[in-house]
Every structure is written in structure tokens, then in C-alpha cells.
């Protein structure tokens, strides 16, 4: 039974405190009571005849009782105290405050507790969990947790995570999980004790990558890469197009919730830059969502968009800058069916003719990369360019033809595609036609169409335009010129193309092959070069016989634009 003897409680207050001794701290309840004691006539010890008695011998005694109710158990605490009757008020009562400390059983952490004292004084509160108590600074043994640190291991291409004070935690089994962002899904890792280190590859490192470790100690979270930055290669942008209403749907995937801006822009093929598009569109952005355990996704759309090949979407990420633009309406060349069929037939003939020298010459020129660039008026030389490309490929050259690289051009654009091809080294072959010279003459004079004209014009060879831009920057080293006999030759080369080696095919096939192989890693014999020149000139002469049929077909069936 919990009873108060001669005491009434007028106030009850409870708070959580840290109690115990060092290395044995725990959570306790500090109970504060406002009490009113009444003199009941009981004295602790009294004898009026002994004048020299101590003051304590005439003190009155009283007691106050407190009960603590937990969900599965209860405890009571009685506090006995004394007071001097001479200090009583007129109503023979005395008021004061008393306090007592009650230790909370560890099993009751996280549970509610009701503190009751007789005379209807009641207070209820919730005991913090072990993790909450430790996070509030409780200096208990069970609050001690290992700390994770990281160090770079370039030889392994990773950061290595390790536990501090290994000897102390070597025998301690624990669980570790990782998450991207503090509220992301935590994925369990195969790391069990401090005697091992755990590797995180450089490509997986992100500032939002955090690790949680738990065992008999509270769960602790560490984010060791907060000073790192997200790699641009880990951020991807994808687009899709809807027709009703006309909209561009964009999707950005990254390992962290990045601060970014998505905008529409107009791609300038000449300057290889994307300027802001002043269009009357509406945009909408959703919230970041976690698509899997390692990536976050942000989606949005641009509504009421007008389709145009130069219209692109570009993302600017805080700390990374501008990402490469993605152009959803960039057109593809898909109307070369008849000329390509002829190219396939001529390719078969060329490969049979080159079979005798193919094995040896392929070994010699396998390291030579060639890039064939179409002129603006490509319709007249389409077949010859296909034959030239197939013949050089059959002879062992590594040939890239812009007419046959539609998917790559649509993926990155003509300018970046040319830049990537030039980075691999090799030679660039420009086909000279009246249209090519006219376009180069405009570039020599510095003439450029206005931005609005750029949006409305439909270029037949953006790669040719990008090549002229490179030449204008005096990067003439890898470039050479060819013209096909039987076509109207240009009267004079424009200033931009002057000084470049020029070959007339098929008549100068030997000089052309010799120039292409100049500076190669292997030494070529005259026999091999002459044999290769004969194969090339023979294939080009055969193509001239089919050229009349191609022109007649184009006259009867209007050829569509190069870009649709």
C-alpha cells in the first residue's frame, strides 16, 4: 500500500534526468512534490526534562509515497522526512517541497509511465527509447557506438570504410546498411565486424551516400562523402514526346536529389551551342522519387511545344554546370533506300575485286581512321560516296560516313559527332562540289544566317558545316579534298579550302591512297598501293555506269529533302 501519513500533495512534477555513476549512467525520473505536512503530535523523540537535548529530538515525522506505473510492472517509493513543530503555521501545517529520484528499468525504455501520489496527484509521460536517450547526450555504456571513417585506395579504385578503435569492436557483430539521402531506402551490406574493411567504388560515391550501423548499441548514421560531388556521368537525361497535347516529357535520373534547372533551348550547329528558346510553352515539374535503391528520379514536361529539329532540352545542375543538350525532334536520314541498294550491290563487287589484296593491306592500314563528309548538294554524288566508303572499308580502312551514321548523329548531333571522330585521329575527306564551294565561300566571307533563318532552314549536311567551322579555326591538318570525275567541277576553290590536298577520282586513285596511308605505322609497298588503287578506281568507274540510271530515277520521282 502507498499512503501518505499526515501529508497532502498539492503539486506533482516529473522530469527525466541522468543518474548513476560514471560508466553506469542510466535514465531516471526526478519527482518534485509540493507537500503540506500537518502536526499529528507524533515526535521522533522528545524529553522535556533534558534541556540540553539536540533539536532533532523534538522534530515531528511524516512520509510521502509515490507510485510509478509501467505497462508491465509498477514500483513505489516512500520518502520519510521530519520537521520542527515550532515552525508550524496557525493551522498547525507547514508547506515545503521534496524531491526523489527513481531509476527507470532498462526494459521500460520507450514505454509510458504514470506517476501517482495519494490525494489525486497524477502525472504521465513517455520514457525515451535507448536511441533517443543516447541522442540526447546520455553518457551510458550502451550509448557507445563505433565510428566509421573512410580512406582513399586509388589502387583498388575505391574508398575503404573502416571502424575506429578496431581492437575494442573486433568481436562485436553488427549490421550495416547504406542509403542515398537520409530518408532513402536502406540497403543491407555484407559487412559484419570491425576486423574487415568495406570498399565503395569511386563511381558509386555521392555526397548523399550514408551508412547506418547498429547492434547492441543504438543505430548510428554516418555520411562520409558529404564533401564529394556528383559525377556528370551519373546524371542521365531522357526524353519522350506526346502528340496530344504536343509536349516534351523529360526525366532526370541521379544518385542524389540535385538542385537543377531544366530549360528549352535552340541548338546552333555552327557554334555548337544552345541558346535559350523564347517560346510560349508551359512547364511542370514533379517531386523527386526514388526509383530504386541507388537512384532518384525527377520528371516534368513542357506543354504546347512546336516541333523543330533544332529545339532541344538542356539541364543545368548546381555544382556541375550545363549537361549536353538532348534534341527530341532531331531528324534522321531515312530516304536513301534506292542509292543504298545500289551501294550494297557495288559493295559486293568491290569486295570480290579487293579480295586478292585485302588480307595483306588490311593489316597495314587497320590503324588508319577516315571520316567521309558529304557536301550540301549530296544528291549528285550519293552513289559515288557510298562506293568510295565501301571500297576503302574493303581495303582495310576504318571508315565513318555521315550518311550512314544517322543514329549517332541523332543521338549527339553533327557537331559533337564530328568532334568525337576527330579526337580518334585519322584523316577527314571532304567531297568538293559546286554546292560545297558555294557554302565554303559564304564561310570565307563570314556570312551567317540570322537565328530565325537558322530555325527555318533545313540543312542537308550539318557535318559539312561543322567541318568548315573547324577549318575556319585553322585545323587544316587532317583534311583533304576529293572530286568525282563526270560531275561539274568547281571553277576555283574558295579561300577556306585553298592549300588542302585535292584529288580527282578515279583518275588520281593511287595518289589518294598514298596520301591516306602517309604516316601510318606500317610501311606500304608500291605493289600493295597500286593494287588498292586499281580496286578503288574500278569500283568508281562501275558506279559511273549506274549514275545515269540514278539521275533518271530522281527525275521521275522527286527526291525529298536530306532531313525530314
XYZ file of C-alpha atoms in Angstrom:
564
model
C 0.000 0.000 0.000
C 1.166 3.525 -0.771
C -0.104 6.015 1.806
C 0.868 9.494 2.930
C 0.968 9.944 6.702
C -0.010 13.462 7.732
C 0.960 14.833 4.326
C -1.144 16.143 1.470
C 0.369 16.673 -2.025
C -0.636 19.871 -3.808
C 1.721 19.624 -6.800
C 3.492 16.819 -8.664
C 6.100 17.389 -11.381
C 8.230 14.764 -13.125
C 11.243 15.160 -15.444
C 13.857 12.882 -16.986
C 17.433 13.121 -15.690
C 20.688 11.226 -15.991
C 21.619 9.380 -12.835
C 24.053 6.819 -11.565
C 27.826 6.735 -11.518
C 30.413 7.122 -14.264
C 30.368 4.214 -16.746
C 26.995 3.219 -15.286
C 24.762 6.140 -16.202
C 21.093 5.479 -16.810
C 17.763 7.287 -17.224
C 15.920 8.280 -14.051
C 12.750 10.090 -13.059
C 13.201 13.133 -10.836
C 9.913 13.604 -8.957
C 9.232 17.041 -7.407
C 6.364 17.344 -4.890
C 4.779 20.304 -3.173
C 3.606 18.957 0.207
C 1.688 20.260 3.179
C 2.562 18.488 6.438
C 0.246 18.522 9.472
C 1.436 18.099 13.067
C -0.084 14.873 14.296
C 1.501 15.068 17.715
C 3.959 12.315 16.928
C 7.514 13.224 17.699
C 10.598 11.498 16.550
C 11.919 11.575 20.140
C 11.002 14.041 22.985
C 12.057 14.567 26.637
C 11.185 17.979 28.158
C 13.299 17.449 31.244
C 16.540 17.249 29.244
C 17.254 20.911 28.374
C 20.403 20.115 26.527
C 18.688 17.742 24.054
C 19.505 18.283 20.368
C 16.915 19.979 18.217
C 16.310 16.749 16.320
C 14.889 15.142 19.430
C 11.733 17.265 19.177
C 11.153 17.017 15.442
C 7.888 15.656 14.112
C 7.988 12.960 11.412
C 5.982 12.472 8.212
C 6.235 10.495 4.966
C 5.104 10.819 1.370
C 4.646 7.930 -1.067
C 4.914 7.899 -4.875
C 3.924 5.077 -7.260
C 5.277 4.583 -10.806
C 3.066 2.501 -13.118
C 4.688 0.962 -16.245
C 2.832 -1.187 -18.803
C 4.016 -4.469 -17.275
C 5.227 -3.533 -13.810
C 4.877 -0.967 -11.049
C 7.129 0.409 -8.316
C 6.550 2.524 -5.206
C 8.892 4.824 -3.350
C 8.305 6.266 0.158
C 10.191 9.304 1.383
C 10.327 9.855 5.160
C 11.152 13.319 6.479
C 10.956 15.343 9.705
C 10.088 18.952 10.526
C 10.251 21.258 13.544
C 6.794 21.797 15.132
C 7.809 25.275 16.224
C 7.674 26.384 12.578
C 4.050 25.397 12.121
C 1.581 27.986 10.987
C -1.581 28.876 12.871
C -3.432 25.965 11.321
C -0.662 23.654 12.529
C 0.566 22.974 8.971
C 3.836 23.532 7.172
C 4.425 23.686 3.423
C 7.547 22.732 1.536
C 8.995 20.889 -1.418
C 10.604 17.462 -1.528
C 12.189 15.511 -4.371
C 13.240 11.978 -5.035
C 14.950 10.164 -7.906
C 13.677 6.850 -9.251
C 15.714 4.778 -11.704
C 13.856 3.599 -14.806
C 14.270 -0.097 -15.637
C 16.046 -0.506 -18.999
C 13.253 -2.785 -20.177
C 10.811 0.126 -19.884
C 12.683 2.458 -22.281
C 10.239 3.757 -24.856
C 7.198 2.997 -22.659
C 4.721 5.367 -20.988
C 4.814 5.794 -17.203
C 2.185 7.167 -14.819
C 3.440 8.728 -11.588
C 0.840 8.855 -8.796
C 0.865 10.115 -5.235
C -2.165 9.837 -2.914
C -4.597 12.761 -2.744
C -5.158 12.596 -6.531
C -1.832 13.986 -7.799
C -1.008 12.271 -11.144
C 1.477 12.924 -13.971
C 2.032 10.887 -17.163
C 4.974 10.953 -19.602
C 6.805 8.667 -22.036
C 10.268 7.281 -21.332
C 12.590 7.860 -24.340
C 13.905 4.889 -26.247
C 17.517 3.878 -25.889
C 18.399 5.599 -29.179
C 16.567 8.784 -28.160
C 18.245 8.814 -24.771
C 21.672 8.391 -26.357
C 20.959 11.093 -28.922
C 20.183 13.488 -26.028
C 23.695 13.020 -24.680
C 23.232 10.160 -22.227
C 26.741 9.041 -21.319
C 25.902 5.387 -20.775
C 27.923 2.334 -21.805
C 25.231 1.149 -24.157
C 25.330 4.548 -25.900
C 28.891 3.972 -27.090
C 28.905 3.063 -30.790
C 31.766 2.528 -33.244
C 32.589 5.346 -35.646
C 33.080 4.837 -39.378
C 35.869 6.506 -41.324
C 36.924 6.346 -44.960
C 40.238 6.443 -46.802
C 41.042 6.524 -50.483
C 42.576 3.474 -52.157
C 43.447 4.504 -55.759
C 44.962 1.100 -56.473
C 41.614 -0.551 -55.785
C 39.632 2.275 -57.403
C 37.549 2.688 -54.265
C 37.154 4.289 -50.859
C 37.628 1.879 -47.954
C 35.367 2.173 -44.904
C 36.788 1.068 -41.566
C 35.836 1.162 -37.880
C 37.823 3.233 -35.404
C 39.262 1.505 -32.307
C 39.319 -1.870 -34.038
C 40.560 -3.796 -31.006
C 37.578 -2.705 -28.929
C 34.993 -3.699 -31.550
C 36.744 -6.665 -33.171
C 34.477 -9.257 -31.546
C 31.321 -7.151 -31.849
C 28.911 -8.317 -34.551
C 26.932 -5.511 -36.173
C 24.667 -4.758 -39.119
C 25.418 -2.087 -41.745
C 23.183 -0.689 -44.474
C 23.573 2.157 -46.972
C 21.097 4.703 -48.267
C 21.059 7.607 -50.727
C 19.711 10.634 -48.876
C 18.920 10.382 -45.186
C 15.303 9.382 -45.871
C 16.089 6.922 -48.662
C 15.687 3.156 -48.553
C 18.473 1.488 -46.549
C 20.069 -1.500 -48.312
C 21.764 -4.155 -46.189
C 25.510 -4.625 -46.775
C 27.620 -7.784 -46.320
C 29.735 -6.236 -43.570
C 29.625 -7.918 -40.173
C 32.530 -6.861 -37.909
C 35.309 -4.342 -37.425
C 38.087 -6.740 -38.447
C 37.145 -6.180 -42.115
C 37.074 -3.118 -44.358
C 34.335 -2.365 -46.863
C 35.046 -0.890 -50.309
C 32.925 1.718 -52.108
C 33.927 2.232 -55.755
C 34.771 5.766 -56.877
C 31.897 5.676 -59.387
C 29.396 4.933 -56.585
C 30.469 7.789 -54.318
C 27.918 10.578 -53.847
C 27.565 13.336 -51.241
C 24.197 11.932 -50.146
C 25.533 8.385 -49.615
C 25.138 7.480 -45.925
C 25.728 4.349 -43.857
C 23.916 3.107 -40.750
C 25.462 0.751 -38.223
C 23.612 -0.930 -35.338
C 23.965 -3.772 -32.853
C 23.524 -3.812 -29.076
C 24.347 -0.106 -29.293
C 21.877 2.396 -30.796
C 21.632 2.848 -34.550
C 24.114 5.480 -35.777
C 24.247 7.104 -39.209
C 27.403 8.374 -40.938
C 27.712 10.285 -44.222
C 31.468 10.260 -45.009
C 31.284 11.679 -48.566
C 29.459 14.947 -47.964
C 32.403 16.918 -49.393
C 32.399 14.940 -52.657
C 30.472 15.985 -55.794
C 28.195 14.010 -58.085
C 29.834 12.970 -61.356
C 28.138 14.218 -64.524
C 28.350 10.668 -65.872
C 25.989 9.514 -63.107
C 23.298 12.002 -64.211
C 21.199 10.888 -67.186
C 18.528 12.761 -69.126
C 15.891 11.035 -71.265
C 13.029 12.482 -73.301
C 9.767 11.305 -74.804
C 7.260 13.115 -76.970
C 3.465 13.075 -76.783
C 1.198 14.322 -79.543
C -1.992 15.268 -77.713
C -1.268 17.826 -76.496
C 2.123 18.413 -78.084
C 4.520 18.005 -75.165
C 8.084 17.013 -74.356
C 8.305 14.771 -71.295
C 11.706 14.792 -69.599
C 13.199 12.534 -66.978
C 16.368 13.184 -64.946
C 17.964 10.306 -63.018
C 20.728 10.895 -60.448
C 22.063 9.264 -57.272
C 21.036 12.304 -55.166
C 18.267 14.872 -55.141
C 20.125 17.556 -57.046
C 19.330 21.220 -57.383
C 18.855 21.672 -61.114
C 17.064 23.650 -63.810
C 15.581 22.207 -66.999
C 15.041 24.553 -69.950
C 14.251 24.571 -73.657
C 16.985 25.840 -75.979
C 17.798 26.179 -79.686
C 20.880 24.339 -80.932
C 23.228 26.341 -83.175
C 25.059 23.856 -85.413
C 27.724 26.405 -86.382
C 28.731 27.474 -82.886
C 27.926 24.138 -81.220
C 25.985 25.971 -78.523
C 22.429 26.000 -77.243
C 20.723 29.333 -76.570
C 17.503 29.843 -74.617
C 14.348 29.326 -76.653
C 11.794 32.146 -76.365
C 8.672 30.031 -76.806
C 5.183 30.235 -75.327
C 5.166 26.910 -73.516
C 4.045 25.747 -70.106
C 6.272 23.636 -67.876
C 5.503 21.445 -64.903
C 7.906 19.639 -62.560
C 7.101 16.768 -60.202
C 8.836 15.841 -56.954
C 11.915 13.657 -56.618
C 11.060 9.992 -56.186
C 13.367 7.063 -55.501
C 13.206 4.645 -58.431
C 15.467 2.007 -56.905
C 17.874 1.683 -54.023
C 20.618 3.772 -55.706
C 18.917 6.446 -57.829
C 16.406 9.258 -57.592
C 14.202 10.455 -60.430
C 12.757 13.855 -61.283
C 10.150 14.176 -64.022
C 8.476 17.074 -65.771
C 7.057 18.239 -69.091
C 6.951 21.165 -71.473
C 3.446 21.577 -72.876
C 2.338 23.070 -76.217
C 5.758 22.699 -77.827
C 6.245 23.425 -81.540
C 8.277 20.705 -83.223
C 11.596 21.755 -84.749
C 14.849 19.857 -85.397
C 16.897 22.473 -83.526
C 14.698 22.512 -80.405
C 16.495 20.816 -77.504
C 16.208 20.290 -73.743
C 19.206 21.177 -71.567
C 19.751 20.590 -67.848
C 21.877 22.802 -65.607
C 22.949 21.149 -62.339
C 24.174 23.196 -59.400
C 27.872 22.472 -58.948
C 28.183 20.656 -62.292
C 27.074 23.256 -64.814
C 25.327 22.548 -68.121
C 24.847 18.995 -69.343
C 24.834 18.102 -73.034
C 21.525 19.061 -74.676
C 19.108 16.389 -75.896
C 17.109 17.185 -79.042
C 13.874 15.159 -79.327
C 12.916 16.363 -82.830
C 16.307 15.953 -84.488
C 15.564 14.404 -87.869
C 17.002 11.270 -89.338
C 18.051 10.432 -92.856
C 15.888 7.565 -93.944
C 15.272 8.243 -97.665
C 18.403 6.761 -99.177
C 16.804 3.385 -99.928
C 17.459 3.204 -103.704
C 21.017 4.632 -103.604
C 21.873 2.407 -100.667
C 20.619 -0.667 -102.510
C 22.967 0.243 -105.357
C 25.732 0.775 -102.814
C 25.184 -2.721 -101.434
C 25.435 -4.241 -104.915
C 28.568 -2.280 -105.706
C 29.962 -3.215 -102.307
C 29.695 -6.891 -103.189
C 31.503 -6.336 -106.491
C 34.158 -4.211 -104.778
C 34.784 -6.795 -102.076
C 35.244 -9.540 -104.693
C 37.687 -7.365 -106.623
C 39.640 -6.413 -103.499
C 39.800 -9.941 -102.097
C 43.271 -10.620 -103.539
C 44.915 -7.745 -101.682
C 42.508 -7.374 -98.804
C 44.253 -9.614 -96.293
C 47.675 -8.008 -96.557
C 46.528 -4.403 -96.967
C 44.043 -4.634 -94.086
C 46.875 -5.474 -91.748
C 48.835 -2.466 -92.991
C 46.073 0.187 -92.817
C 43.961 -1.136 -89.957
C 45.151 1.738 -87.782
C 44.081 4.469 -90.290
C 40.720 6.137 -89.469
C 38.847 8.004 -92.207
C 35.835 10.317 -91.982
C 33.903 10.993 -95.208
C 31.938 14.250 -95.095
C 29.073 14.815 -97.569
C 28.673 18.137 -99.402
C 25.451 20.152 -99.125
C 24.352 19.082 -102.648
C 24.912 15.418 -101.849
C 22.210 14.097 -104.185
C 24.525 14.181 -107.217
C 27.350 12.222 -105.577
C 25.469 9.965 -103.165
C 26.228 6.742 -105.047
C 29.893 7.643 -105.564
C 30.287 8.406 -101.863
C 28.788 5.063 -100.909
C 31.139 3.296 -103.329
C 34.119 5.240 -102.014
C 33.194 4.358 -98.427
C 32.645 0.657 -99.148
C 35.819 0.376 -101.235
C 38.006 1.961 -98.569
C 36.404 -0.243 -95.907
C 37.103 -3.314 -98.007
C 40.744 -2.242 -98.310
C 41.067 -2.174 -94.513
C 40.500 1.473 -93.623
C 38.268 2.301 -90.668
C 35.689 4.495 -92.443
C 32.895 6.624 -90.959
C 30.351 8.101 -93.408
C 27.906 10.726 -92.161
C 25.198 9.384 -94.497
C 25.344 6.028 -92.723
C 25.649 7.356 -89.152
C 22.077 8.560 -88.659
C 21.587 7.031 -85.212
C 24.820 8.500 -83.848
C 24.054 11.911 -85.388
C 20.571 11.926 -83.892
C 21.940 10.889 -80.516
C 24.585 13.596 -80.081
C 24.199 15.998 -83.045
C 26.522 16.678 -86.008
C 28.910 18.989 -84.178
C 29.658 16.679 -81.225
C 29.763 13.675 -83.596
C 32.457 15.327 -85.742
C 34.381 16.399 -82.650
C 34.338 12.833 -81.282
C 35.515 11.455 -84.652
C 38.414 13.928 -84.832
C 39.528 13.023 -81.336
C 40.238 9.480 -82.548
C 42.766 10.876 -85.064
C 42.959 9.901 -88.735
C 42.004 11.901 -91.831
C 38.880 13.808 -92.919
C 37.851 13.618 -96.596
C 35.674 16.481 -97.918
C 33.888 15.899 -101.232
C 34.142 19.042 -103.406
C 31.054 20.021 -105.427
C 29.729 23.381 -106.637
C 27.380 23.457 -103.659
C 30.254 22.719 -101.257
C 32.357 25.535 -102.726
C 29.442 27.951 -102.558
C 28.877 27.146 -98.921
C 32.613 27.443 -98.141
C 32.708 30.802 -99.938
C 29.967 32.081 -97.644
C 32.003 30.969 -94.631
C 35.124 32.669 -96.064
C 33.207 35.947 -96.178
C 31.948 35.357 -92.642
C 28.344 35.292 -93.847
C 25.972 33.524 -91.425
C 22.183 33.306 -91.438
C 20.227 35.046 -88.718
C 18.903 32.984 -85.773
C 15.384 32.958 -87.189
C 16.685 31.754 -90.558
C 18.601 29.057 -88.769
C 15.371 27.790 -87.266
C 13.540 27.758 -90.592
C 16.309 26.401 -92.860
C 16.685 22.626 -93.300
C 20.341 21.796 -93.827
C 21.416 18.869 -95.993
C 24.809 18.478 -94.371
C 25.309 19.814 -90.868
C 28.521 17.760 -90.594
C 29.891 19.702 -93.585
C 29.027 22.944 -91.788
C 30.835 21.724 -88.670
C 33.891 20.803 -90.791
C 34.019 24.328 -92.227
C 33.912 25.639 -88.671
C 36.954 23.512 -87.840
C 38.766 24.721 -90.974
C 37.995 28.304 -90.084
C 39.770 27.639 -86.816
C 42.858 26.662 -88.876
C 42.608 22.964 -88.018
C 43.586 22.011 -91.621
C 45.999 19.219 -90.729
C 43.701 16.166 -91.045
C 41.607 17.450 -94.010
C 41.941 16.609 -97.721
C 39.651 17.130 -100.740
C 38.328 14.830 -103.484
C 36.165 15.466 -106.532
C 34.481 12.861 -108.713
C 35.092 12.934 -112.466
C 31.987 13.235 -114.576
C 30.474 15.908 -112.353
C 30.624 19.639 -112.868
C 33.871 20.677 -111.128
C 34.108 23.967 -109.256
C 35.749 26.807 -111.167
C 38.056 27.770 -108.304
C 38.438 26.715 -104.728
C 37.312 29.250 -102.117
C 39.909 30.701 -99.795
C 38.797 28.450 -96.934
C 39.661 25.280 -98.921
C 42.827 26.503 -100.610
C 46.031 24.772 -99.610
C 44.356 21.401 -98.881
C 45.414 18.326 -100.939
C 42.915 17.809 -103.833
C 42.469 14.526 -105.734
C 40.282 13.774 -108.761
C 38.796 10.290 -108.593
C 39.104 7.744 -110.058
C 41.999 9.149 -112.129
C 44.179 10.007 -109.129
C 43.290 6.957 -107.019
C 46.938 5.996 -106.491
C 47.882 9.433 -105.167
C 44.761 9.442 -102.993
C 45.601 6.038 -101.439
C 49.222 7.093 -100.953
C 48.165 10.297 -99.152
C 45.790 8.390 -96.872
C 48.455 5.905 -95.809
C 51.178 8.528 -95.355
C 52.432 8.444 -91.800
C 50.805 5.094 -90.987
C 52.521 2.756 -88.549
C 53.438 0.204 -91.287
C 55.470 0.604 -94.468
C 53.444 0.033 -97.631
C 54.971 -1.417 -100.779
C 54.213 0.046 -104.208
C 52.616 -3.259 -105.193
C 50.069 -3.060 -102.419
C 49.311 0.616 -103.101
C 48.854 0.053 -106.852
C 46.618 -2.942 -106.221
C 44.482 -0.909 -103.802
C 44.292 1.978 -106.312
C 43.112 -0.380 -109.054
C 40.370 -1.756 -106.825
C 39.213 1.756 -105.885
C 39.290 3.164 -109.429
C 37.499 0.102 -110.798
C 34.686 0.411 -108.301
C 34.266 4.143 -109.000
C 34.186 3.588 -112.779
C 31.494 0.940 -112.324
C 29.462 3.400 -110.255
C 29.573 5.931 -113.127
C 27.736 3.448 -115.315
C 24.870 3.303 -112.817
C 24.843 7.056 -112.212
C 22.691 7.779 -115.286
C 20.036 5.369 -114.031
C 20.049 7.050 -110.632
C 19.614 10.517 -112.141
C 16.722 9.291 -114.260
C 15.050 7.797 -111.194
C 15.422 11.069 -109.335
C 13.930 12.974 -112.272
C 10.836 10.780 -112.308
C 10.454 10.677 -108.520
C 11.149 13.944 -106.769
C 13.815 13.306 -104.154
C 12.849 14.504 -100.672
C 14.967 16.845 -98.622
C 18.019 15.464 -96.904
C 16.394 15.998 -93.483
C 12.748 15.182 -92.931
